[in-house]
Each structure stands twice: as structure tokens, then as C-alpha cells.
Tab-separated table of C-alpha atoms in Angstrom:
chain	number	residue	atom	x	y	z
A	1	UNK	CA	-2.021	19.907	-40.900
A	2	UNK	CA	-3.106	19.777	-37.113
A	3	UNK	CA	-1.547	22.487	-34.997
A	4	UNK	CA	-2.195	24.202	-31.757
A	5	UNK	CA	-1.699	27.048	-33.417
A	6	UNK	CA	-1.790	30.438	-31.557
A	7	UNK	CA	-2.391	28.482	-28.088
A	8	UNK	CA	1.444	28.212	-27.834
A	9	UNK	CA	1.771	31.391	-26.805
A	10	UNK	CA	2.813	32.340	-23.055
A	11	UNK	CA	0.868	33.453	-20.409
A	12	UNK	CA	1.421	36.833	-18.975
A	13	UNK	CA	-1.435	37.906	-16.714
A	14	UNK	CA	-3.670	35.971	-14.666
A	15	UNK	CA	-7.073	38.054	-14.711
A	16	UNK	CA	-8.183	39.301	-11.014
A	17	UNK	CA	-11.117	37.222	-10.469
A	18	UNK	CA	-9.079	33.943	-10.294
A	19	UNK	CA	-5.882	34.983	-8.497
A	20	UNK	CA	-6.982	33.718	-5.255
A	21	UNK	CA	-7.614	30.598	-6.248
A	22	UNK	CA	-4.463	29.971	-8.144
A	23	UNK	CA	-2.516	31.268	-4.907
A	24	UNK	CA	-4.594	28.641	-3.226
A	25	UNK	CA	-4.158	26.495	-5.306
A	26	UNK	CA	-0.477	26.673	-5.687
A	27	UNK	CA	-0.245	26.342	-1.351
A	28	UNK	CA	-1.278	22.865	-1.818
A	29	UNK	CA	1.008	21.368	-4.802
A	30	UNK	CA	3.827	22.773	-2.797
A	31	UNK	CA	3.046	20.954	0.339
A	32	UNK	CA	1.791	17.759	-1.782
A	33	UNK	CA	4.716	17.991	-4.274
A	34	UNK	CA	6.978	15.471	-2.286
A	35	UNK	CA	4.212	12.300	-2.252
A	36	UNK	CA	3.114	13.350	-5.608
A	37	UNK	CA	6.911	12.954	-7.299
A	38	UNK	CA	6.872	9.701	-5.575
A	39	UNK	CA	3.518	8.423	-7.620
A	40	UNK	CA	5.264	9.726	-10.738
A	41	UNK	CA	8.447	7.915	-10.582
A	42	UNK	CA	6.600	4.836	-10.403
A	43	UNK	CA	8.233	2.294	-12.845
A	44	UNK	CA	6.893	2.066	-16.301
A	45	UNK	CA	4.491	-0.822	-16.718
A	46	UNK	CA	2.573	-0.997	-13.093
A	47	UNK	CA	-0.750	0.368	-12.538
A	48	UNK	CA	-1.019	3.837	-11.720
A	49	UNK	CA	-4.162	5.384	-9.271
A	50	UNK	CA	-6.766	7.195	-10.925
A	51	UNK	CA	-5.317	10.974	-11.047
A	52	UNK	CA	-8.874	12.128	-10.196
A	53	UNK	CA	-9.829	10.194	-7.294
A	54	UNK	CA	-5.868	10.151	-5.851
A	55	UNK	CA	-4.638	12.836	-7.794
A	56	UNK	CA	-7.591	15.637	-8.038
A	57	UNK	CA	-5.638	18.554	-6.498
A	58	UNK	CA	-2.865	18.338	-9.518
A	59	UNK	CA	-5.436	19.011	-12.182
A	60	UNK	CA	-5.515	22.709	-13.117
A	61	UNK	CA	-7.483	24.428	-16.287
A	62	UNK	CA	-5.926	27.082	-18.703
A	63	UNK	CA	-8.103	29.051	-20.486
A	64	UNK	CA	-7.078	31.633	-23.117
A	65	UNK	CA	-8.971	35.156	-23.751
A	66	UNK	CA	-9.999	36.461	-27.368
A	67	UNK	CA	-8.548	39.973	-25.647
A	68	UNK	CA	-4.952	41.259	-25.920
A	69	UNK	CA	-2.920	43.396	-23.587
A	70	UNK	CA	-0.227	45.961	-24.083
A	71	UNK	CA	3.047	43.633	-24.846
A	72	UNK	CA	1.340	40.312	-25.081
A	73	UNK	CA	-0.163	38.352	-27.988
A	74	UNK	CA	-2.898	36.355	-25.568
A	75	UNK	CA	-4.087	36.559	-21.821
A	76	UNK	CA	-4.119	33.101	-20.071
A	77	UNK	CA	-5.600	32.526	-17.294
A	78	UNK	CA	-4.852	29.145	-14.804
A	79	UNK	CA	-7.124	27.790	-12.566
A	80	UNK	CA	-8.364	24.668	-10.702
A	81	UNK	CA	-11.492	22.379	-10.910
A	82	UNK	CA	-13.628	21.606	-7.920
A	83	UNK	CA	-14.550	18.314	-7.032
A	84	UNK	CA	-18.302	17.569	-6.766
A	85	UNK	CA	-19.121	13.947	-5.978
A	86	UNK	CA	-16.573	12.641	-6.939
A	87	UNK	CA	-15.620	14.016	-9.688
A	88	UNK	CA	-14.173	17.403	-11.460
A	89	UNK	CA	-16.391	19.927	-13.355
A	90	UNK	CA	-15.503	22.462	-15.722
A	91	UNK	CA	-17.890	24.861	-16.967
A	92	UNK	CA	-17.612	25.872	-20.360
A	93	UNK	CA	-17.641	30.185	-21.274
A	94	UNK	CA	-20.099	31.413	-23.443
A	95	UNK	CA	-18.343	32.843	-26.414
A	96	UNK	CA	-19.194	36.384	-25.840
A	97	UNK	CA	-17.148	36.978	-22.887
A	98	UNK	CA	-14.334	36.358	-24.754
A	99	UNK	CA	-12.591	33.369	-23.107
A	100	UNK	CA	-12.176	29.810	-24.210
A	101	UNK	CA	-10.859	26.596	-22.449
A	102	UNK	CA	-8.003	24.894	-24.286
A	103	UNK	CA	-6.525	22.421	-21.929
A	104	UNK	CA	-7.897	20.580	-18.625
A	105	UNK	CA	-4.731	19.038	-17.820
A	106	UNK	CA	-2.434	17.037	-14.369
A	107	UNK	CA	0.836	18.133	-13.802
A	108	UNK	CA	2.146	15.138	-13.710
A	109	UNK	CA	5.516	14.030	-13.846
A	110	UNK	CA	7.202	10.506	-15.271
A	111	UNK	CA	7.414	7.696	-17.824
A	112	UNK	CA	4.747	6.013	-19.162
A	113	UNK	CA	6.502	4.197	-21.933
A	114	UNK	CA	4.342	1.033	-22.375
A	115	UNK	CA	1.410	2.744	-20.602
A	116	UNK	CA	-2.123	3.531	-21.318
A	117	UNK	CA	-4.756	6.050	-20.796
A	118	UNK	CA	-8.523	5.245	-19.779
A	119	UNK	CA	-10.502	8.545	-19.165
A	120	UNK	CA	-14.275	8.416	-18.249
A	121	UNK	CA	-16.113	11.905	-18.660
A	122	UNK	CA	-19.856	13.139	-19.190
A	123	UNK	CA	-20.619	16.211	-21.321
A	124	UNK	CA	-22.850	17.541	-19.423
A	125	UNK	CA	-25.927	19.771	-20.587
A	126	UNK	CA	-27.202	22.696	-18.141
A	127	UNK	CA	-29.587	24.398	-20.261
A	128	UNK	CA	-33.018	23.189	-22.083
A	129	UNK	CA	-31.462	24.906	-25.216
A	130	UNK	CA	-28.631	21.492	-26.723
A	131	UNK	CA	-25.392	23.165	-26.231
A	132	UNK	CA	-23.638	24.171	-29.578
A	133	UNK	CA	-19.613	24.688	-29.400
A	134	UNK	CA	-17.599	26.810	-31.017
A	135	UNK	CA	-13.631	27.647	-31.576
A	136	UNK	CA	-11.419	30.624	-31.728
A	137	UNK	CA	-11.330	30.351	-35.633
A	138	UNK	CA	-14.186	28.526	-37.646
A	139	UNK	CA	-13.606	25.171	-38.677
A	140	UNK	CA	-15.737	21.657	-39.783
A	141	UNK	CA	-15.320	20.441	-36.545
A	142	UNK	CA	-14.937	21.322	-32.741
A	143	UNK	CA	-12.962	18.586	-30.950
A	144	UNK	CA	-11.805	17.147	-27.377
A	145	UNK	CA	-8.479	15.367	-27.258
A	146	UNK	CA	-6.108	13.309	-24.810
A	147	UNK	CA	-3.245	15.610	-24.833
A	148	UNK	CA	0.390	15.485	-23.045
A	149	UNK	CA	3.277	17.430	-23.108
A	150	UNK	CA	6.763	17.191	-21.950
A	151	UNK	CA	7.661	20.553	-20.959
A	152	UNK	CA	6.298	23.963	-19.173
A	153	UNK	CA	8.169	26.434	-21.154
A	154	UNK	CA	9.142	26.964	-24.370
A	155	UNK	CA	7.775	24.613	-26.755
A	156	UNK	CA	9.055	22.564	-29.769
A	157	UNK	CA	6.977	20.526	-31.950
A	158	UNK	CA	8.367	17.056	-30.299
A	159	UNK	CA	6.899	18.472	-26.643
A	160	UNK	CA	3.060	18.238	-27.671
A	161	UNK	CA	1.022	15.115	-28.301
A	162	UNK	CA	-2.583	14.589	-29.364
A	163	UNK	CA	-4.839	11.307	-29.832
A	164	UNK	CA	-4.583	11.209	-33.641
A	165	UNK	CA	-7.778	8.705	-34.212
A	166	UNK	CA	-9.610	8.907	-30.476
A	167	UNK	CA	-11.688	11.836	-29.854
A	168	UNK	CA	-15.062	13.289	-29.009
A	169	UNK	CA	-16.747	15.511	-31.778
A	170	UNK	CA	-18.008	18.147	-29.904
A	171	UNK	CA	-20.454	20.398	-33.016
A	172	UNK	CA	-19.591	19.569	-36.472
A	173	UNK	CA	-20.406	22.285	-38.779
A	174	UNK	CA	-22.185	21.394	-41.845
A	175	UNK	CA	-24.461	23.271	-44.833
A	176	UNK	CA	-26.923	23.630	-42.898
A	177	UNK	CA	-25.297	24.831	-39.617
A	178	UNK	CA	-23.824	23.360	-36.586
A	179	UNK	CA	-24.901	20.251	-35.114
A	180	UNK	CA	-24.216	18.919	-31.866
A	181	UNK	CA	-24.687	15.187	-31.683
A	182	UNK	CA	-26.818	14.550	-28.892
A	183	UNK	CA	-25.526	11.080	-28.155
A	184	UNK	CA	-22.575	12.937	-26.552
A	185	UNK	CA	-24.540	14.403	-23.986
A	186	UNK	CA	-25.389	13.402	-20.536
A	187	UNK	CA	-23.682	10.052	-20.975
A	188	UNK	CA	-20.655	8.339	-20.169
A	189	UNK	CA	-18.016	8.718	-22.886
A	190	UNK	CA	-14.561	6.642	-22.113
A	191	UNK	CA	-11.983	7.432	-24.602
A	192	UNK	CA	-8.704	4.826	-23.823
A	193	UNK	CA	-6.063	5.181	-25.790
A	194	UNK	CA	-2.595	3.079	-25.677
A	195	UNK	CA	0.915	5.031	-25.443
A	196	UNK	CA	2.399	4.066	-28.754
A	197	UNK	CA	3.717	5.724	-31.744
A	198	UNK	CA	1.467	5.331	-34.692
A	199	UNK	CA	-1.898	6.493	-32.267
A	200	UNK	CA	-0.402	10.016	-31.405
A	201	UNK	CA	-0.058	13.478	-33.458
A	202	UNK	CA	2.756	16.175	-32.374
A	203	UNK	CA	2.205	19.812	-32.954
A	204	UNK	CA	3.573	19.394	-36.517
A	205	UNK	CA	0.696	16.785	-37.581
A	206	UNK	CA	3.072	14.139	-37.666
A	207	UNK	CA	2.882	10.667	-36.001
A	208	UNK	CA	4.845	9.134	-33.111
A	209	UNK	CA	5.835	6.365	-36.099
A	210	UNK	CA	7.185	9.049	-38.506
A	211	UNK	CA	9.226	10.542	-36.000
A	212	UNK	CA	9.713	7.806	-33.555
A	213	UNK	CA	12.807	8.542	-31.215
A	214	UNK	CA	10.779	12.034	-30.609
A	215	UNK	CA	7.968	10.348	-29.999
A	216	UNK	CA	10.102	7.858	-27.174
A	217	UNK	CA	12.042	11.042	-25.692
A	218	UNK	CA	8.693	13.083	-24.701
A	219	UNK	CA	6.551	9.547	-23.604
A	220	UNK	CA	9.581	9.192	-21.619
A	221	UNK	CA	10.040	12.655	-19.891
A	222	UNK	CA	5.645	13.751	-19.473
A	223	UNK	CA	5.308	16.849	-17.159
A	224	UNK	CA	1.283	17.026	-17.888
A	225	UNK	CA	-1.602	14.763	-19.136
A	226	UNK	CA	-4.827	15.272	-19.893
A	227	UNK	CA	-7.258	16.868	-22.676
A	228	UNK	CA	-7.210	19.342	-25.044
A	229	UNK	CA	-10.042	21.440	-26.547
A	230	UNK	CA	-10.001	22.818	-30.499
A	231	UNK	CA	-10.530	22.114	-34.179
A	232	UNK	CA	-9.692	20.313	-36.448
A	233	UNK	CA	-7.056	22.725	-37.969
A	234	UNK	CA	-5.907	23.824	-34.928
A	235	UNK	CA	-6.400	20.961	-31.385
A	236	UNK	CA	-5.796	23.408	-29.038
A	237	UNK	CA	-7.741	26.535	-30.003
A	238	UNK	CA	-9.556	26.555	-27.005
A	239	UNK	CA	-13.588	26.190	-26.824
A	240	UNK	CA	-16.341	27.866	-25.804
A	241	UNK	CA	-20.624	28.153	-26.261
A	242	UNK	CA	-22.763	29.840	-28.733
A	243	UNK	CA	-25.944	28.804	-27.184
A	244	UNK	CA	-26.855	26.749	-24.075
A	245	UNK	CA	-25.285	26.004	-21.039
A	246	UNK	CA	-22.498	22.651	-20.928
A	247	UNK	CA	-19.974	21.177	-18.011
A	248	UNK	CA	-17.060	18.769	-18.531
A	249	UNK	CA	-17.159	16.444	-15.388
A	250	UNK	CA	-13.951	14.000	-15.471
A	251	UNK	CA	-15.016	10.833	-13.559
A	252	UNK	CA	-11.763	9.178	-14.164
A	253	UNK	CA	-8.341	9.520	-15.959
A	254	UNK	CA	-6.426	5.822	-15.006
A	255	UNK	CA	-2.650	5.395	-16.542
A	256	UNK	CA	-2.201	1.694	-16.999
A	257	UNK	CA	-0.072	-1.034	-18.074
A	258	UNK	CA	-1.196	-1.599	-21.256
């Protein structure tokens, strides 16, 4: 059954290194917050602008540490992307250090009942060595998901959605070890995926269909969108590198009628 597992813990401590750039960060959502409410309350079934080009400053990145700290299960840690020609890149951690990213996610707020995502991304590799992923917890496969959720707090099972047949195989472990496909690199991937019932998982495994007035509520009520990182046991265990060097660089993420 597909879960997010651990990753629903709460963050307690933001690590040092990033805390001025989250208090940066957080200085410009509050004096953007009033123009971006208006963009969210759009009515269902126009077209939306691209929440990278329009939107890039609402796109944040939580990452979650293999480490623990006196009272808390986890350590999260927020931050946000920079934009580099036009686009947002996220390195991936090497494994060692002990941190993994699980979501790269836009607060965004609104309905987007009869919508549609179209997200345009590269994988990119930094490193002559091909990069090879891994997850928190071994697994056959190490994926990247369209994601949303419906809440910033405490979550139940109806709150979390995942693209149930539309993602991007990042390594697939096999017999002989892991494999990273190398058509996913340094290319253009576009995953677009409609808003309806039967083409989304919630953090139970089940589908919109099975559970369809859940399914309605949270597509009704979003509070972010984006993509998740995991396996196949668990979507949002978080990611990170065994060998070589990788970026995520979003190029695009449209909502649109669909």
C-alpha cells in the first residue's frame, strides 16, 4: 500500500545554515500574499499562469534529515529555490550527509475542480559519474510524483494526493543493482496529469474513485501543489544520491482547464 510514511511527521527545527533564507523568504510571501490570494481564487475552469514564471517566489522545498533531536521524531528543514534562467533548481544531497528532499512544492491556495496539471522539468546530471538515487528505506523503485495537499497541519489520509499512474522512475533497483535510466537525464520530461478521481492516490493507497466525496472536498480546498520525492512503498520518503552529482530544474508547472 503507498504511504508517505514517516514524512508526516512535524517539523521542529529549522537547521542554522538555512534560517536566513527562510526569514527572507517568508518577508516576501507576506508582502505578496494579497495578489497571490487573488490568483488562487480564480474560478475553477479558466487558465491559470504558470506558478514558475508568475508564481516562483511561492515555491519552497522541505527536506527531512536521517538525524533525530531530543523530543522530535525527524528534523525538517524549509527552504526556497533560486531561479536561474528562468527556471528553479534544486540540488539533490548526497546520502551521507544525512538529508533527503521529499517535497518541492507552491503554497498555493484554491479550487481546481475540473483542472489540470502540465509540469515541464529536466533531471539534470552534474557529474561525469550517471547519478544513482536512493530513499530513506530500500525499495524496487525511487520515484517523483505530482503531489497536493489540502492542509498545513495535522494530516488525515483524505489531505494528501499523489499521481497514481504518472511518474518519473528515478533508479529502479534490480538483481543486479540499481539502474538509473539514462533517458531521464538531461531532457525534457512533461508529466500532465488531469484533476479527476480515478488518476490520484491518498495517503491510504486508495483512489479519488473509491473514496470520491474525499477526493472532491481536498481538490476543492488545495493549500499546496507540486511534487513529491520517494518509493514505491512509501511516495514521500524523501530522496537523495549515492553517487554523482543531479539538479531538479522546474521549467514549468501550468494549472489548466482541462
Amino acid at each position: 500500500m503507498n504511504d508517505v510514511g514517516d514524512a508526516r511527521d512535524f517539523p521542529r527545527r529549522v537547521p542554522e545554515r538555512r534560517i536566513r533564507f527562510a526569514l527572507a523568504g517568508m518577508c516576501v510571501l507576506l508582502l505578496i500574499g494579497g495578489s497571490l490570494m487573488g490568483l488562487a481564487m480564480i474560478a475553477s475552469g479558466q487558465t491559470f499562469s504558470d506558478l514558475v514564471s508568475e508564481n516562483a517566489v511561492n515555491w519552497k522545498v522541505k527536506d527531512v534529515s536521517t538525524h533525530t533531536n531530543t523530543g522530535a521524531v525527524q528534523i525538517w528543514d524549509y527552504w526556497f529555490p533560486g531561479m536561474v534562467d528562468g527556471a528553479l533548481e534544486v540540488p539533490f544531497y548526497d546520502a551521507t550527509d544525512g538529508w533527503f528532499t521529499v517535497y518541492v512544492n507552491n503554497v498555493w491556495e484554491g479550487d481546481l475542480t475540473g483542472m489540470k496539471i502540465t509540469a515541464a522539468f529536466e533531471i539534470r546530471q552534474e557529474s561525469d559519474e550517471v547519478p544513482i538515487f536512493v530513499a530513506r528505506r530500500a525499495d524496487t523503485q525511487v520515484q517523483l510524483r505530482l503531489q497536493f495537499q489540502t492542509t498545513g497541519g495535522a494530516y488525515e489520509p483524505s489531505d494528501l494526493w499523489w499521481s497514481a499512474e504518472d511518474y518519473i522512475v528515478l533508479t529502479s533497483y534490480e538483481l543486479q543493482g540499481p539502474v538509473t535510466d539514462p533517458d531521464i537525464l538531461n531532457t525534457l520530461l512533461v508529466l500532465e496529469v488531469e484533476l479527476t478521481p480515478e488518476l490520484w492516490l491518498n495517503h491510504d493507497g486508495q483512489l479519488g474513485s473509491t473514496v470520491l466525496s474525499e477526493f472532491e472536498a481536498a481538490i476543492a480546498d488545495i493549500h499546496e501543489i507540486g511534487f513529491s520525492f520517494g518509493r514505491t512503498c512509501s511516495l514521500a520518503s524523501g530522496v537523495a544520491l549515492t553517487q554523482g552529482d543531479a539538479t531538479f530544474v522546474l521549467k514549468s508547472f501550468e494549472l489548466q482547464a482541462a
